[in-house]
Amino acid sequence: MTLCRLQDHLQACQFESLRCSNAGCSEILLRKDLQEHLRISCSYRMEPCHYCKHPYTCCQLEEHERYTCPEVEIKCPNKCSQMIKRCMLEDHADQCPEVQTDCVYKKYGCSVRERRAQVQVHEKTALNHHILLVLGSNTKLETLMEILQQEVLLRHKELQERSRQVSGLEEVVRPLAQQVSRCDNTLSAVQRSLEDQRDHISSVQLQLEELSSVFGPGVAREELGQIRASLDALRQQVSVTEGLKDHLGELKETYMRHSRLLSIHTAQLECNEEHFRELESTSYDGKLIWKLRDYRKRKEAGARGQGLCLSSAPFHTGRSGYKMAARAYLNGDGAGRDTHLSLYVVLMRGDFDPLLPWPFRQPVSLSVLDQSGTNNHLTMSFKPDPENTSFHRPGSAAATASAPTNVASGFQCFASHAQLETPKNAIYVRDDTLFVKVKVDTSGLEDL
Ligand SMILES: [Zn+2]
Ligand SMILES: [Zn+2]
Ligand SMILES: [Zn+2]
Ligand SMILES: [Zn+2]
Ligand SMILES: [Zn+2]
């Protein structure tokens, strides 16, 4: 063998002693025996498990199969005589007829605990017992539910009460909050005004300092003299003014007296004027022509019960005769109400009553005058009944002692409204105006 090939030979020499390459094996062999050892006899070589096909070292394989391989079938540990794969043991325990187990109705109160096979028989045969247990439990549940429902109802009511209280509180709180915000506003306004005042005061202080720096002590003395002089002048003026004030008080009293007198005179004048007007418009020949304006309006007012009775100005039967007046109800009075015009005359207290003959006996005629020019006047007359107190001296009856007039006499149904407002050959209402004439027959009356 050449030296150059020695190196190659040493790499493959069949008689070289070598250590087995499997982890854990400590055997030393010749190279020529190594392959067989590794393949067949090394107890540290890897082989797959017959059942689960996982690789294990040969020395571990037996232990694996006997104790841990999940695919190996073993006898049931509960002695039911079945062969079960090790990995299925847990599942089998849930079905194994030999395992001790509870009846499925345990939670309803059944206390049976036996081998599964026996329990299955019990579950089939004890149906009645189990139904009774379920019913009992159901009854308890129902009672519990009722209690819960009542409690829920109670809670609901409480909740409503609480929410009512809350809304009540909210109502109480709202005005308070408003008040608080108002107070805030006021406070900030006050603060602002306070700051303004502070500014003002500081500016006044500044001015004061300027002034005191301008007026030195010498200037002040001169000024003081002037001020004293002007003060004296002022004092004099004040005393003059006080004298004037006293005088003014006297003048005021005089003025008040005069104004009182003036108002008395004014009232007297008005009274005189009234009297004068009456004298001017009063007739002394026993005749009265009375102009009634606003016929329609006043008639409607009468229908509503307002201003029922209209009175004329007084008239006299002579310079020293009876004092009388006419009365009209445009919407009717008594039997003529709402259908007729009612016309009356009334005797009034006169200045010459003590000199006149009583009772009053002069015939009276009442007319509504035709304004068309054809003189179709509506006229009705009456002769006074001496028994009727209406014609006795006014104020002589006890009942009417203080009344200025007697009870009126005349015609409740003087003329119907149709007769007045839509006559055939006359016009009684023109320009909404009606003329009433009263004539007292003065014959036989001695003029005093
Ligand atoms: Zn060799
Ligand atoms: Zn080995
Ligand atoms: Zn295995
Ligand atoms: Zn079993
Ligand atoms: Zn049971």
JSON list of C-alpha atoms in Angstrom, two decimals, residues 98-190:
[
{"chain": "A", "resi": 98, "resn": "GLU", "atom": "CA", "xyz": [-70.41, -0.68, 35.91]},
{"chain": "A", "resi": 99, "resn": "VAL", "atom": "CA", "xyz": [-69.66, 2.97, 36.86]},
{"chain": "A", "resi": 100, "resn": "GLN", "atom": "CA", "xyz": [-71.45, 4.36, 39.94]},
{"chain": "A", "resi": 101, "resn": "THR", "atom": "CA", "xyz": [-73.81, 7.14, 38.80]},
{"chain": "A", "resi": 102, "resn": "ASP", "atom": "CA", "xyz": [-76.67, 9.35, 40.01]},
{"chain": "A", "resi": 103, "resn": "CYS", "atom": "CA", "xyz": [-80.26, 9.15, 38.82]},
{"chain": "A", "resi": 104, "resn": "VAL", "atom": "CA", "xyz": [-80.90, 12.02, 36.28]},
{"chain": "A", "resi": 105, "resn": "TYR", "atom": "CA", "xyz": [-83.67, 13.28, 38.61]},
{"chain": "A", "resi": 106, "resn": "LYS", "atom": "CA", "xyz": [-81.16, 13.95, 41.39]},
{"chain": "A", "resi": 107, "resn": "LYS", "atom": "CA", "xyz": [-81.72, 17.71, 41.15]},
{"chain": "A", "resi": 108, "resn": "TYR", "atom": "CA", "xyz": [-85.48, 17.11, 41.71]},
{"chain": "A", "resi": 109, "resn": "GLY", "atom": "CA", "xyz": [-84.68, 15.16, 44.88]},
{"chain": "A", "resi": 110, "resn": "CYS", "atom": "CA", "xyz": [-84.13, 11.48, 43.79]},
{"chain": "A", "resi": 111, "resn": "SER", "atom": "CA", "xyz": [-81.31, 10.07, 45.90]},
{"chain": "A", "resi": 112, "resn": "VAL", "atom": "CA", "xyz": [-80.68, 6.81, 43.97]},
{"chain": "A", "resi": 113, "resn": "ARG", "atom": "CA", "xyz": [-76.96, 6.16, 43.24]},
{"chain": "A", "resi": 114, "resn": "GLU", "atom": "CA", "xyz": [-76.07, 2.76, 41.74]},
{"chain": "A", "resi": 115, "resn": "ARG", "atom": "CA", "xyz": [-74.19, 1.09, 38.87]},
{"chain": "A", "resi": 116, "resn": "ARG", "atom": "CA", "xyz": [-75.24, 2.72, 35.57]},
{"chain": "A", "resi": 117, "resn": "ALA", "atom": "CA", "xyz": [-77.09, -0.39, 34.38]},
{"chain": "A", "resi": 118, "resn": "GLN", "atom": "CA", "xyz": [-79.20, -0.47, 37.55]},
{"chain": "A", "resi": 119, "resn": "VAL", "atom": "CA", "xyz": [-79.82, 3.29, 37.43]},
{"chain": "A", "resi": 120, "resn": "GLN", "atom": "CA", "xyz": [-81.08, 2.96, 33.83]},
{"chain": "A", "resi": 121, "resn": "VAL", "atom": "CA", "xyz": [-83.57, 0.31, 34.99]},
{"chain": "A", "resi": 122, "resn": "HIS", "atom": "CA", "xyz": [-84.57, 2.58, 37.92]},
{"chain": "A", "resi": 123, "resn": "GLU", "atom": "CA", "xyz": [-85.11, 5.56, 35.60]},
{"chain": "A", "resi": 124, "resn": "LYS", "atom": "CA", "xyz": [-87.48, 3.46, 33.44]},
{"chain": "A", "resi": 125, "resn": "THR", "atom": "CA", "xyz": [-89.50, 2.00, 36.34]},
{"chain": "A", "resi": 126, "resn": "ALA", "atom": "CA", "xyz": [-89.69, 4.95, 38.78]},
{"chain": "A", "resi": 127, "resn": "LEU", "atom": "CA", "xyz": [-91.45, 7.34, 36.33]},
{"chain": "A", "resi": 128, "resn": "ASN", "atom": "CA", "xyz": [-94.34, 8.06, 38.71]},
{"chain": "A", "resi": 129, "resn": "HIS", "atom": "CA", "xyz": [-91.99, 8.85, 41.59]},
{"chain": "A", "resi": 130, "resn": "HIS", "atom": "CA", "xyz": [-90.01, 11.17, 39.31]},
{"chain": "A", "resi": 131, "resn": "ILE", "atom": "CA", "xyz": [-93.15, 13.01, 38.04]},
{"chain": "A", "resi": 132, "resn": "LEU", "atom": "CA", "xyz": [-94.19, 13.64, 41.65]},
{"chain": "A", "resi": 133, "resn": "LEU", "atom": "CA", "xyz": [-90.71, 15.04, 42.38]},
{"chain": "A", "resi": 134, "resn": "VAL", "atom": "CA", "xyz": [-90.87, 17.29, 39.27]},
{"chain": "A", "resi": 135, "resn": "LEU", "atom": "CA", "xyz": [-94.39, 18.46, 40.24]},
{"chain": "A", "resi": 136, "resn": "GLY", "atom": "CA", "xyz": [-93.21, 19.32, 43.77]},
{"chain": "A", "resi": 137, "resn": "SER", "atom": "CA", "xyz": [-90.29, 21.25, 42.39]},
{"chain": "A", "resi": 138, "resn": "ASN", "atom": "CA", "xyz": [-92.60, 22.96, 39.88]},
{"chain": "A", "resi": 139, "resn": "THR", "atom": "CA", "xyz": [-94.96, 24.04, 42.67]},
{"chain": "A", "resi": 140, "resn": "LYS", "atom": "CA", "xyz": [-92.01, 25.48, 44.58]},
{"chain": "A", "resi": 141, "resn": "LEU", "atom": "CA", "xyz": [-90.92, 27.30, 41.44]},
{"chain": "A", "resi": 142, "resn": "GLU", "atom": "CA", "xyz": [-94.42, 28.70, 40.89]},
{"chain": "A", "resi": 143, "resn": "THR", "atom": "CA", "xyz": [-94.57, 29.97, 44.47]},
{"chain": "A", "resi": 144, "resn": "LEU", "atom": "CA", "xyz": [-91.15, 31.50, 44.05]},
{"chain": "A", "resi": 145, "resn": "MET", "atom": "CA", "xyz": [-92.25, 33.09, 40.78]},
{"chain": "A", "resi": 146, "resn": "GLU", "atom": "CA", "xyz": [-95.33, 34.60, 42.42]},
{"chain": "A", "resi": 147, "resn": "ILE", "atom": "CA", "xyz": [-93.18, 36.04, 45.17]},
{"chain": "A", "resi": 148, "resn": "LEU", "atom": "CA", "xyz": [-90.81, 37.40, 42.55]},
{"chain": "A", "resi": 149, "resn": "GLN", "atom": "CA", "xyz": [-93.69, 38.90, 40.56]},
{"chain": "A", "resi": 150, "resn": "GLN", "atom": "CA", "xyz": [-95.04, 40.58, 43.68]},
{"chain": "A", "resi": 151, "resn": "GLU", "atom": "CA", "xyz": [-91.59, 41.87, 44.41]},
{"chain": "A", "resi": 152, "resn": "VAL", "atom": "CA", "xyz": [-91.30, 43.16, 40.84]},
{"chain": "A", "resi": 153, "resn": "LEU", "atom": "CA", "xyz": [-94.66, 44.90, 41.22]},
{"chain": "A", "resi": 154, "resn": "LEU", "atom": "CA", "xyz": [-93.52, 46.42, 44.50]},
{"chain": "A", "resi": 155, "resn": "ARG", "atom": "CA", "xyz": [-90.25, 47.56, 42.92]},
{"chain": "A", "resi": 156, "resn": "HIS", "atom": "CA", "xyz": [-92.20, 49.05, 40.01]},
{"chain": "A", "resi": 157, "resn": "LYS", "atom": "CA", "xyz": [-94.42, 51.02, 42.38]},
{"chain": "A", "resi": 158, "resn": "GLU", "atom": "CA", "xyz": [-91.40, 52.16, 44.33]},
{"chain": "A", "resi": 159, "resn": "LEU", "atom": "CA", "xyz": [-89.80, 53.23, 41.07]},
{"chain": "A", "resi": 160, "resn": "GLN", "atom": "CA", "xyz": [-92.87, 55.24, 40.10]},
{"chain": "A", "resi": 161, "resn": "GLU", "atom": "CA", "xyz": [-92.92, 56.85, 43.53]},
{"chain": "A", "resi": 162, "resn": "ARG", "atom": "CA", "xyz": [-89.23, 57.68, 43.20]},
{"chain": "A", "resi": 163, "resn": "SER", "atom": "CA", "xyz": [-89.71, 59.17, 39.73]},
{"chain": "A", "resi": 164, "resn": "ARG", "atom": "CA", "xyz": [-92.63, 61.25, 41.07]},
{"chain": "A", "resi": 165, "resn": "GLN", "atom": "CA", "xyz": [-90.40, 62.46, 43.87]},
{"chain": "A", "resi": 166, "resn": "VAL", "atom": "CA", "xyz": [-87.65, 63.21, 41.38]},
{"chain": "A", "resi": 167, "resn": "SER", "atom": "CA", "xyz": [-89.95, 65.26, 39.17]},
{"chain": "A", "resi": 168, "resn": "GLY", "atom": "CA", "xyz": [-91.28, 67.06, 42.26]},
{"chain": "A", "resi": 169, "resn": "LEU", "atom": "CA", "xyz": [-87.72, 67.85, 43.29]},
{"chain": "A", "resi": 170, "resn": "GLU", "atom": "CA", "xyz": [-86.96, 69.01, 39.77]},
{"chain": "A", "resi": 171, "resn": "GLU", "atom": "CA", "xyz": [-89.87, 71.43, 39.98]},
{"chain": "A", "resi": 172, "resn": "VAL", "atom": "CA", "xyz": [-88.58, 72.69, 43.32]},
{"chain": "A", "resi": 173, "resn": "VAL", "atom": "CA", "xyz": [-85.06, 72.97, 41.99]},
{"chain": "A", "resi": 174, "resn": "ARG", "atom": "CA", "xyz": [-85.94, 74.81, 38.76]},
{"chain": "A", "resi": 175, "resn": "PRO", "atom": "CA", "xyz": [-87.11, 78.08, 40.40]},
{"chain": "A", "resi": 176, "resn": "LEU", "atom": "CA", "xyz": [-84.17, 77.85, 42.79]},
{"chain": "A", "resi": 177, "resn": "ALA", "atom": "CA", "xyz": [-81.79, 77.56, 39.85]},
{"chain": "A", "resi": 178, "resn": "GLN", "atom": "CA", "xyz": [-83.47, 80.52, 38.20]},
{"chain": "A", "resi": 179, "resn": "GLN", "atom": "CA", "xyz": [-83.16, 82.47, 41.42]},
{"chain": "A", "resi": 180, "resn": "VAL", "atom": "CA", "xyz": [-79.51, 81.53, 41.67]},
{"chain": "A", "resi": 181, "resn": "SER", "atom": "CA", "xyz": [-78.85, 82.72, 38.13]},
{"chain": "A", "resi": 182, "resn": "ARG", "atom": "CA", "xyz": [-80.73, 85.95, 38.88]},
{"chain": "A", "resi": 183, "resn": "CYS", "atom": "CA", "xyz": [-78.63, 86.38, 42.01]},
{"chain": "A", "resi": 184, "resn": "ASP", "atom": "CA", "xyz": [-75.52, 85.75, 39.92]},
{"chain": "A", "resi": 185, "resn": "ASN", "atom": "CA", "xyz": [-76.58, 88.46, 37.49]},
{"chain": "A", "resi": 186, "resn": "THR", "atom": "CA", "xyz": [-77.26, 90.91, 40.30]},
{"chain": "A", "resi": 187, "resn": "LEU", "atom": "CA", "xyz": [-73.95, 90.06, 41.92]},
{"chain": "A", "resi": 188, "resn": "SER", "atom": "CA", "xyz": [-71.98, 90.62, 38.73]},
{"chain": "A", "resi": 189, "resn": "ALA", "atom": "CA", "xyz": [-73.84, 93.91, 38.14]},
{"chain": "A", "resi": 190, "resn": "VAL", "atom": "CA", "xyz": [-72.98, 94.98, 41.68]}
]
